[in-house]
Short mmCIF file of C-alpha atoms in Angstrom, two decimals:
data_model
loop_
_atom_site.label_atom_id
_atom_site.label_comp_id
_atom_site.label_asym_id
_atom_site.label_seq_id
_atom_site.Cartn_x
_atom_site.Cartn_y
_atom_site.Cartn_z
CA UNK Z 20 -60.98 -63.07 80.99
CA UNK Z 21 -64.17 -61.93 79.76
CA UNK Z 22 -66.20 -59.45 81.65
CA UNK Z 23 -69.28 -60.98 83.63
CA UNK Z 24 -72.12 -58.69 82.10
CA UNK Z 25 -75.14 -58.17 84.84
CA UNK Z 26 -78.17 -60.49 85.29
CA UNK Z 27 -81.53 -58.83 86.52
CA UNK Z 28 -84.32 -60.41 88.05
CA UNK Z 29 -86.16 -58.17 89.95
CA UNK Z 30 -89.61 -57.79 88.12
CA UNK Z 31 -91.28 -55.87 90.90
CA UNK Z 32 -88.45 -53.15 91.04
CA UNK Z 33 -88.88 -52.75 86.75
CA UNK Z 34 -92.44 -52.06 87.62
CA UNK Z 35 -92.43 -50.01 89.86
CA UNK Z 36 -90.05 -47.89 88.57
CA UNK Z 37 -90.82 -47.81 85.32
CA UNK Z 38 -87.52 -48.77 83.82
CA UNK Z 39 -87.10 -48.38 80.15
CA UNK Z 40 -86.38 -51.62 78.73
CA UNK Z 41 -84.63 -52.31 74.98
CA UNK Z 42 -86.71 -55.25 73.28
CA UNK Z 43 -84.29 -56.89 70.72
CA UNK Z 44 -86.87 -59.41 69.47
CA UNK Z 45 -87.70 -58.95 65.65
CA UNK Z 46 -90.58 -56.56 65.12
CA UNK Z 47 -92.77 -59.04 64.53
CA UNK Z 48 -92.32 -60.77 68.04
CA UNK Z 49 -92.75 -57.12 69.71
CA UNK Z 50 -96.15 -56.52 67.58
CA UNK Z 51 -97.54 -60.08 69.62
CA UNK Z 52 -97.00 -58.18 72.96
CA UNK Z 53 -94.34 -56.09 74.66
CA UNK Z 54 -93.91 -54.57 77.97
CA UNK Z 55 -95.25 -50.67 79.13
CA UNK Z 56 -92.26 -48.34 78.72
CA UNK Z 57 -90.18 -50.97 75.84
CA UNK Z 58 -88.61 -50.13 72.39
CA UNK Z 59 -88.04 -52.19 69.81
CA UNK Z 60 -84.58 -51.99 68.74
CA UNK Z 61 -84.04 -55.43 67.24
CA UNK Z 62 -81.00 -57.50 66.74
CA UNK Z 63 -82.90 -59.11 63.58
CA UNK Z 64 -85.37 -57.88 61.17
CA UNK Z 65 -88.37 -60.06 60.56
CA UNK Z 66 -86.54 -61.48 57.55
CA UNK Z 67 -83.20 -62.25 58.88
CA UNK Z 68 -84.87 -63.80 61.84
CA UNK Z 69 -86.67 -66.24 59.47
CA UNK Z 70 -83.39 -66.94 57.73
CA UNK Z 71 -82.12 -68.19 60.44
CA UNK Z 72 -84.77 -70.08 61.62
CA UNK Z 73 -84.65 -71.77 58.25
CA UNK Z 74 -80.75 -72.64 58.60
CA UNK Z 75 -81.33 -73.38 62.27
CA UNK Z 76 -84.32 -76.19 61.43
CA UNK Z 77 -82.13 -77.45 58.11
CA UNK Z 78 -78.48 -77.12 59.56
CA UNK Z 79 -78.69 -76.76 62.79
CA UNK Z 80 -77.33 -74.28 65.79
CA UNK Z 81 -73.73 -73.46 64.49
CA UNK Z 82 -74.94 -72.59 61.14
CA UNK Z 83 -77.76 -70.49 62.07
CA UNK Z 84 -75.40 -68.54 64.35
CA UNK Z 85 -72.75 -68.05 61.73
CA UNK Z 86 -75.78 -66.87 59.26
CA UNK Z 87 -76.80 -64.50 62.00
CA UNK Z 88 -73.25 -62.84 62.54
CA UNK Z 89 -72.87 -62.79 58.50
CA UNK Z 90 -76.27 -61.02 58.18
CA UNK Z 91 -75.36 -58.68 60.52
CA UNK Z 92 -72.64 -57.80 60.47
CA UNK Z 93 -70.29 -53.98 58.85
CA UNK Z 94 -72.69 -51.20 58.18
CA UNK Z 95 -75.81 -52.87 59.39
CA UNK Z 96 -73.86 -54.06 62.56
CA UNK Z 97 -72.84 -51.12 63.50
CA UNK Z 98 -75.95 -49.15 62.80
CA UNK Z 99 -77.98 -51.39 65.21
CA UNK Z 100 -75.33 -50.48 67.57
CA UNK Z 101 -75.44 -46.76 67.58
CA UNK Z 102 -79.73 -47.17 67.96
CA UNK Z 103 -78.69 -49.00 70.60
CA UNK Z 104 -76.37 -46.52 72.16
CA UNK Z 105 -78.62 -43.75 70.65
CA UNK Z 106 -81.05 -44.84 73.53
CA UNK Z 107 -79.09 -45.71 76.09
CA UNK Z 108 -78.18 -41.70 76.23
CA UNK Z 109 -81.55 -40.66 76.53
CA UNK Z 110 -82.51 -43.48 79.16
CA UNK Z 111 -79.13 -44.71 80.56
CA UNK Z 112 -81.07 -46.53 83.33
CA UNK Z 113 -82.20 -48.85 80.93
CA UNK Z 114 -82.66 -52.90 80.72
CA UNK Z 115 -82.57 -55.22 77.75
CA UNK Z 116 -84.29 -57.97 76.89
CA UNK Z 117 -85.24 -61.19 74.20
CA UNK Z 118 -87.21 -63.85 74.09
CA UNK Z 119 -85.90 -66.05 76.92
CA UNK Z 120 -83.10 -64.06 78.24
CA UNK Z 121 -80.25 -65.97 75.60
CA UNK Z 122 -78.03 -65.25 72.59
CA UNK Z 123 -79.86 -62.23 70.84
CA UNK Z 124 -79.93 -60.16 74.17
CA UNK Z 125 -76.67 -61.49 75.24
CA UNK Z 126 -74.78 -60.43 71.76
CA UNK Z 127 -76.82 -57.26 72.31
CA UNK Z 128 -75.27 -56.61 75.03
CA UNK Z 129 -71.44 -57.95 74.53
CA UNK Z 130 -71.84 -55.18 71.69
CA UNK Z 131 -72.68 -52.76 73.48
CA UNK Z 132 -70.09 -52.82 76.37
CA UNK Z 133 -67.45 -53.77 73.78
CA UNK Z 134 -68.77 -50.33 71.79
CA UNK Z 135 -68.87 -48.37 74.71
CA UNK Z 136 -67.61 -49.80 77.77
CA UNK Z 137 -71.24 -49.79 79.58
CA UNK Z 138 -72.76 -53.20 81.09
CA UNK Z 139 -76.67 -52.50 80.62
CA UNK Z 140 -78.42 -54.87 82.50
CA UNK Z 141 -80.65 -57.78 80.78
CA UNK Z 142 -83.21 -59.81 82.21
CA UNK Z 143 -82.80 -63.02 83.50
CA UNK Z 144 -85.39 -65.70 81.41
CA UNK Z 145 -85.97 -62.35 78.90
CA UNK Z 146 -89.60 -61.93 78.17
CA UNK Z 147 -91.12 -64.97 78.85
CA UNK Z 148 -89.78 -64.52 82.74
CA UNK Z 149 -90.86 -61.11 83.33
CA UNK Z 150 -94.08 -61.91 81.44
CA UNK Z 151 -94.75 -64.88 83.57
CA UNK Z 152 -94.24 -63.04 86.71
CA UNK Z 153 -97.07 -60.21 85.23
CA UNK Z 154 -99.45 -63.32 85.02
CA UNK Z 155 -98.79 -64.70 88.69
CA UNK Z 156 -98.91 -61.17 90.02
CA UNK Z 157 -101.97 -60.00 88.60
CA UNK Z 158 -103.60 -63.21 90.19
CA UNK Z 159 -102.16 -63.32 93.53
CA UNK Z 160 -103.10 -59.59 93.40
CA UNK Z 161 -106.35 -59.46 91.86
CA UNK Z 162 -106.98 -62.63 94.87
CA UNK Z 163 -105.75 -61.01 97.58
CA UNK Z 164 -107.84 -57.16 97.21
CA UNK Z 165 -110.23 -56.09 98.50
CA UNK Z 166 -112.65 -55.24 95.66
CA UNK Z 167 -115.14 -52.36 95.10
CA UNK Z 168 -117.04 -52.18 91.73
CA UNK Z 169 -118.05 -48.92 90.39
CA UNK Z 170 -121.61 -49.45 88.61
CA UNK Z 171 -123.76 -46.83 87.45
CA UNK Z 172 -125.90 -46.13 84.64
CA UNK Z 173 -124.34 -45.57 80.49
CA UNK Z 174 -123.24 -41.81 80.73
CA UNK Z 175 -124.05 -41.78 84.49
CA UNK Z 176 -120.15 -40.51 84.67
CA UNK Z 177 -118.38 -43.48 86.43
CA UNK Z 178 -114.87 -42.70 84.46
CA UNK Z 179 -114.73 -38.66 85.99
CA UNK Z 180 -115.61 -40.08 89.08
CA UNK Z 181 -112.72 -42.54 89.04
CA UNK Z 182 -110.25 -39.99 87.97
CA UNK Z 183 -111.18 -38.51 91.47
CA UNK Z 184 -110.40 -42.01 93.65
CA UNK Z 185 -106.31 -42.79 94.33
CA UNK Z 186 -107.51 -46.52 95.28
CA UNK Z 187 -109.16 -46.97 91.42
CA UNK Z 188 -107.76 -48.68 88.79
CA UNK Z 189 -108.99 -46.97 84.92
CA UNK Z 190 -109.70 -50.47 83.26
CA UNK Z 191 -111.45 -48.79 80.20
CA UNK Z 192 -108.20 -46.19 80.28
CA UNK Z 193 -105.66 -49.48 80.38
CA UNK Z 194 -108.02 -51.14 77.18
CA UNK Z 195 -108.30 -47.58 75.30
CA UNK Z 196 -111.98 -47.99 74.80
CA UNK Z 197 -114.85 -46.41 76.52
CA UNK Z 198 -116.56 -49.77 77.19
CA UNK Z 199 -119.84 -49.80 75.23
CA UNK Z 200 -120.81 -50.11 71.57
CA UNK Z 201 -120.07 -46.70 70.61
CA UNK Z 202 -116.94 -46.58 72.85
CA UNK Z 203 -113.94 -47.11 70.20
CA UNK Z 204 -111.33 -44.13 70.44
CA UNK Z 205 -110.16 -42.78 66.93
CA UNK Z 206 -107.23 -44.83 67.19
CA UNK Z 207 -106.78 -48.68 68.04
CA UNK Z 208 -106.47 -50.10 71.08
CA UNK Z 209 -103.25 -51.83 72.25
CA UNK Z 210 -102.93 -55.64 71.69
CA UNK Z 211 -104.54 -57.83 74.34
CA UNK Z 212 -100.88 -58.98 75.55
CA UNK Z 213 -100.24 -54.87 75.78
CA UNK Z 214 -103.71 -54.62 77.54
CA UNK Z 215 -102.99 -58.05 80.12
CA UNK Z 216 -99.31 -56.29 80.76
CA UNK Z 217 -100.12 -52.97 81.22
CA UNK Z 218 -103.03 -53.55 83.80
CA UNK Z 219 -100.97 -55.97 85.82
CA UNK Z 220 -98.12 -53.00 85.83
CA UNK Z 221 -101.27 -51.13 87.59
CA UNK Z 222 -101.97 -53.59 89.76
CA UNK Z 223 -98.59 -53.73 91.06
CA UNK Z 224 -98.46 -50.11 92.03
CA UNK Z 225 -102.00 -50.20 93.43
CA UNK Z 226 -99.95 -53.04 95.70
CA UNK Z 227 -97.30 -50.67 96.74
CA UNK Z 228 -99.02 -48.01 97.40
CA UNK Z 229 -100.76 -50.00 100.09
CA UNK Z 230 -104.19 -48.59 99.42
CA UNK Z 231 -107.07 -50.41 101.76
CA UNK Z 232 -109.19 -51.39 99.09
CA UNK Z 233 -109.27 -51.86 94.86
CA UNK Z 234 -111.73 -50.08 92.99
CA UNK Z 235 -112.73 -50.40 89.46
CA UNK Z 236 -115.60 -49.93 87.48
CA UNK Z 237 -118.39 -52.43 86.38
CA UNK Z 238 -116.89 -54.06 82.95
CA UNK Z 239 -118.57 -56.34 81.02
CA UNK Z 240 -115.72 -59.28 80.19
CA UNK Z 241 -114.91 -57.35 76.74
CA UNK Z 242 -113.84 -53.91 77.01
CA UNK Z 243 -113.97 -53.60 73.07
CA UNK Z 244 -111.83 -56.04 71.65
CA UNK Z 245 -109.98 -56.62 74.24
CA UNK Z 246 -111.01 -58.63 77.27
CA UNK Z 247 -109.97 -58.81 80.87
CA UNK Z 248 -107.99 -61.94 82.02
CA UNK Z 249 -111.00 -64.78 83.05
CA UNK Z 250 -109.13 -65.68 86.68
CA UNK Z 251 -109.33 -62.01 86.73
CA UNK Z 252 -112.44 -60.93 85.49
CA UNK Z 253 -113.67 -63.50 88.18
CA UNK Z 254 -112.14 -61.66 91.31
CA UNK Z 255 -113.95 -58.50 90.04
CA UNK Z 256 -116.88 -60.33 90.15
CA UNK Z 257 -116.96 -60.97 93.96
CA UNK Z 258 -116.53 -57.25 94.65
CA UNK Z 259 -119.30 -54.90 96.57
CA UNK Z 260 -120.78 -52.83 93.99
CA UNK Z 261 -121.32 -48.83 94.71
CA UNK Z 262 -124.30 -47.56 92.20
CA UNK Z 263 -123.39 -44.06 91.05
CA UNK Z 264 -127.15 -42.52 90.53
CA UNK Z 265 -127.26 -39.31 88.18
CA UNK Z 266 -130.13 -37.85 86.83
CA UNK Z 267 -130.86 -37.89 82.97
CA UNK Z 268 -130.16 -34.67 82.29
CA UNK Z 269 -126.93 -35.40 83.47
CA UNK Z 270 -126.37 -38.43 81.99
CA UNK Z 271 -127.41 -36.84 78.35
CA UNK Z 272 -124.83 -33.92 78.96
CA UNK Z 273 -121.94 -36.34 80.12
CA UNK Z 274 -122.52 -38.60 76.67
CA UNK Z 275 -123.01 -35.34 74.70
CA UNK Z 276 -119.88 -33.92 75.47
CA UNK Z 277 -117.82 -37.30 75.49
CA UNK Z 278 -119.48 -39.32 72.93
CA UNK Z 279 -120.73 -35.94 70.30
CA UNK Z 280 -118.08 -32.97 71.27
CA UNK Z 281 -115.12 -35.10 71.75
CA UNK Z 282 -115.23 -37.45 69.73
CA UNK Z 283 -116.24 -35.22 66.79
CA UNK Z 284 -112.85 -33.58 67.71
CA UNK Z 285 -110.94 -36.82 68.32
CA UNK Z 286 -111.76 -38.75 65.13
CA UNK Z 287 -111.97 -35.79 62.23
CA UNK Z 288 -108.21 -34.75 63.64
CA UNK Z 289 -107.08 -38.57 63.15
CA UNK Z 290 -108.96 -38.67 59.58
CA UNK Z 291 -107.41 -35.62 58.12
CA UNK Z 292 -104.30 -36.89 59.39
CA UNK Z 293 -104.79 -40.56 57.92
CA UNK Z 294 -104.72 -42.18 61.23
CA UNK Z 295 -108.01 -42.75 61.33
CA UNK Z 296 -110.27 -44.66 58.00
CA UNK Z 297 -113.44 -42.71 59.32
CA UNK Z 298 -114.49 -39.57 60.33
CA UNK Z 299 -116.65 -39.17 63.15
CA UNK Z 300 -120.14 -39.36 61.79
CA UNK Z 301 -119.04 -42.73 59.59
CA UNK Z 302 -118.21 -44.42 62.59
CA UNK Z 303 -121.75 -43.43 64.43
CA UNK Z 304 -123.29 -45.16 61.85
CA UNK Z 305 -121.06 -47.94 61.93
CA UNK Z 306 -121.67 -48.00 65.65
CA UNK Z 307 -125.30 -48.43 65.11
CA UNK Z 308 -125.02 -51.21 62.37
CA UNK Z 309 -122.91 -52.84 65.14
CA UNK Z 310 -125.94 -53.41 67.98
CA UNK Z 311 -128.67 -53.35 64.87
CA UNK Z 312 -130.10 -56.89 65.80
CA UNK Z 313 -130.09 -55.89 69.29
CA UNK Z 314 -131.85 -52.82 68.97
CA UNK Z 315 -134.51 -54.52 66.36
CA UNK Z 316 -135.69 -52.68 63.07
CA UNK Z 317 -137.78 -50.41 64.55
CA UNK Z 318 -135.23 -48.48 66.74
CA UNK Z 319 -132.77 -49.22 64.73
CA UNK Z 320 -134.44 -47.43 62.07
CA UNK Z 321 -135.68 -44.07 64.44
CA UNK Z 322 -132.13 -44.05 65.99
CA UNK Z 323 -130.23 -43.90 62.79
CA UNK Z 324 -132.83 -41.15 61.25
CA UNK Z 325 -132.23 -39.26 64.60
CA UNK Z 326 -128.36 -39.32 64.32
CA UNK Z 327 -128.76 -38.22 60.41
CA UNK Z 328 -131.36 -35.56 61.24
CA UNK Z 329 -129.14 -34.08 63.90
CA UNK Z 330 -126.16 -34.41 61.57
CA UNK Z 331 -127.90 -32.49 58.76
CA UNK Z 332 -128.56 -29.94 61.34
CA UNK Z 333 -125.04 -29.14 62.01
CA UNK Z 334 -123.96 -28.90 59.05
CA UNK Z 335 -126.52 -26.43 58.18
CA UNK Z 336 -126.32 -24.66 61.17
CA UNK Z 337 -122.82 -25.72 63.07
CA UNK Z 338 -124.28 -26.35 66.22
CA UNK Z 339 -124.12 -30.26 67.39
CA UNK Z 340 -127.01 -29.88 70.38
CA UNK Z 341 -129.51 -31.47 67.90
CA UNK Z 342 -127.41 -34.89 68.83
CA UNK Z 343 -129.15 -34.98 71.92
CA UNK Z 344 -132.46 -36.54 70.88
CA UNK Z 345 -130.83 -39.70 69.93
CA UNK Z 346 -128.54 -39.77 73.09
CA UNK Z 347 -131.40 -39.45 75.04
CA UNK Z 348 -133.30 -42.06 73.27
CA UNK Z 349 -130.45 -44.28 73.43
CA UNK Z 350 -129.78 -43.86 76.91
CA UNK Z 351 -133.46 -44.16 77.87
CA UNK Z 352 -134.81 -47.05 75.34
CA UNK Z 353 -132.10 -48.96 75.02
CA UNK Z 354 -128.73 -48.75 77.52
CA UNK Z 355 -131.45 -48.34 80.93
CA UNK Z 356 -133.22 -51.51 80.33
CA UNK Z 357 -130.19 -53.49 79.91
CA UNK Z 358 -128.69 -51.37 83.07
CA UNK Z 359 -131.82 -52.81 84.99
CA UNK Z 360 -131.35 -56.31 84.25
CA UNK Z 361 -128.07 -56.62 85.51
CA UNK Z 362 -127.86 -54.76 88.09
CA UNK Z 363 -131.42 -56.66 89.21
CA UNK Z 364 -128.20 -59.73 89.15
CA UNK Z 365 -126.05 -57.75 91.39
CA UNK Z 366 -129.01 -56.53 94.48
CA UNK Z 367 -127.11 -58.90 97.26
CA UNK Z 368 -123.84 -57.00 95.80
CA UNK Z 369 -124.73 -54.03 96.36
CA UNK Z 370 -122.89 -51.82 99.29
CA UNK Z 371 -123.81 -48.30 98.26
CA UNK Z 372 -125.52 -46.46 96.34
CA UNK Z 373 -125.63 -42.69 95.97
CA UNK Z 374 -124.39 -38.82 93.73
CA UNK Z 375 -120.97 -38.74 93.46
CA UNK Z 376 -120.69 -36.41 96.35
CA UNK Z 377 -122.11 -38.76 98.63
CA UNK Z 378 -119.75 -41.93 97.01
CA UNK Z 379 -116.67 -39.81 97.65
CA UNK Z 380 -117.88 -39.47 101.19
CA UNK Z 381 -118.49 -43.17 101.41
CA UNK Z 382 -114.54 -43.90 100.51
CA UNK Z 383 -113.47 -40.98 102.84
CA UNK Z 384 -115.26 -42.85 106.09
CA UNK Z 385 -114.08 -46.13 104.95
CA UNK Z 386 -110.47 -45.23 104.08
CA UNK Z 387 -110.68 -44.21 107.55
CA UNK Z 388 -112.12 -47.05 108.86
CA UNK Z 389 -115.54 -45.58 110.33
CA UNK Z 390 -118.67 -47.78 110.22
CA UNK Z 391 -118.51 -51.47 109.53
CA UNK Z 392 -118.47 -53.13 106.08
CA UNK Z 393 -120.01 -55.17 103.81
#
């Protein structure tokens, strides 16, 4: 009698728990969109996988299985087996998974007890289950919050300032991009399935850890490329807003040190290591070909002389402060009028506005349920 191998269907615990999971799709399914914490160990390659697709479509199920077993099958079989195994030693509490739960993960996982005597869990419906349950979640979630927005001036430092709250959720952290024209990290940002799974695997621990309220910063739609989920998006839309207000100065030493020091740092390390195509100041001057109509030829033109003057600087000299004439004309003649305007759209929003000091203090009173709310 053959051994009845388990059947799991408890998305919420996989969250929250963070359970590795073994994706046996073909790499090119994976690339489309995976889960946070999942490895692509795959029954197929990309080209066997189309093979037997093709003898599936021409010759239908029994001969596309038989391919499959032929094509791997000996060496290769047993290779795919030991990966398999491989991981399962460093992460023995993990799941598999396929596409809908069926015959890849199911072989995977007859081979695997038959290899080694251990039933590993797979999940019940495979991906498209457990990414359909993501979907509903981050809805019923997103729905059911409480929602503060976190708005604030470019460089007014929103992000520190969420590092600081347990109720916020890092959106721009999730999408791997600072969130304005000149806020692309050195290296890419995950796929917008990636982005959609990963921030609904936030959600559902901001859920359990029964905080009294959601807080996230103001986002446009787009955080870069990628682009937060329009039922979604929506909800965020309704929330109170809290205005961080920082001075200038501020402001021009926050963007100095992230957008100048950092960066500088971030993207010459990932170009001399060929993980990057440009260095740090080729992608400034991308950046400013990037918002060139919006910023008109005239600005365009005294911003991008700015940026080379202070770049000529250090070099010459090795000191990077000159980079904080064009920050500060960027912040003031072009981010601050476009600040203005919307938040002119958000005045009935509006719940608080203050330093960060006096924000922190804000939270603190209504975590503990002093004063009465808008």
């Amino acid at each position: 009698m053959e051994t009845q191998l388990p059947l799991i269907d408890d998305f919420r615990s996989i969250v929250l728990e963070n359970r590795p999971l073994v994706d046996t799709r073909a790499p090119v399914e994976f690339a489309r969109g995976a889960f946070p914490g999942a490895v692509n160990l795959p029954l197929m390659t990309d080209r066997e996988r189309e093979l037997v697709g093709t003898a599936y479509k021409q010759e239908g199920h029994d001969a596309a299985v038989e391919l499959g077993h032929r094509l791997v099958s000996g060496r290769i079989r047993e290779e795919r087996i030991r990966a398999w195994l491989d991981f399962l030693d460093a992460h023995p509490d993990a799941y598999i998974y396929c596409w809908r739960g069926g015959q890849r993960s199911q072989i995977v996982q007859r081979w695997i007890h038959e290899a080694s005597g251990r039933a590993v869990p797979r999940l019940k419906g495979g991906y498209k289950a457990f990414r359909n349950y993501l979907i509903d979640e981050s809805r019923r979630l997103a729905a059911e919050k409480e929602i503060l927005v976190l708005g604030g001036r470019t460089g007014s430092g929103k992000t520190l300032l969420i590092e600081k709250i347990p109720e916020a959720i890092d959106l721009e952290g999730i999408a791997h991009h600072r969130g304005s024209a000149f806020g692309r990290y050195a290296h890419p940002q995950p796929g917008q399935i990636d982005f959609e799974n990963a921030l609904a695997y936030a959600l559902i621990h901001h859920d359990a850890a029964e905080h009294p309220f959601l807080l996230i910063e103001d986002e446009s739609r787009n955080i870069g490329q990628r682009y937060i989920p329009p039922e979604i998006f929506s909800e965020f839309q309704q929330g109170g807003v809290l205005l961080l207000e920082t001075p200038l100065e501020e402001r021009i030493e926050i963007s100095y040190a992230d957008y100048i020091l950092y960066a500088q740092r971030e993207y010459d390390e990932a170009y001399a290591k060929g993980e990057s195509p440009y260095d740090w100041i080729e992608t400034m001057r991308h950046n400013f070909k990037r918002i060139r109509k919006r910023l008109g030829h005239e600005r365009y033109e005294r911003f991008s002389q700015m940026l080379e003057d202070a770049w000529r600087e250090q070099r010459r000299t090795g000191d990077p402060e000159g980079h904080k004439a064009w920050v500060r004309a960027l912040l003031v003649d072009y981010y601050d009028p476009m600040y203005d305007y919307q938040i002119e759209k958000k005045g009935e929003r509006i719940v608080f506005r203050g330093n960060a000091g006096e924000i922190l203090d804000y939270l603190e009173k209504r975590r503990n349920g002093e004063g009465v709310w808008v």
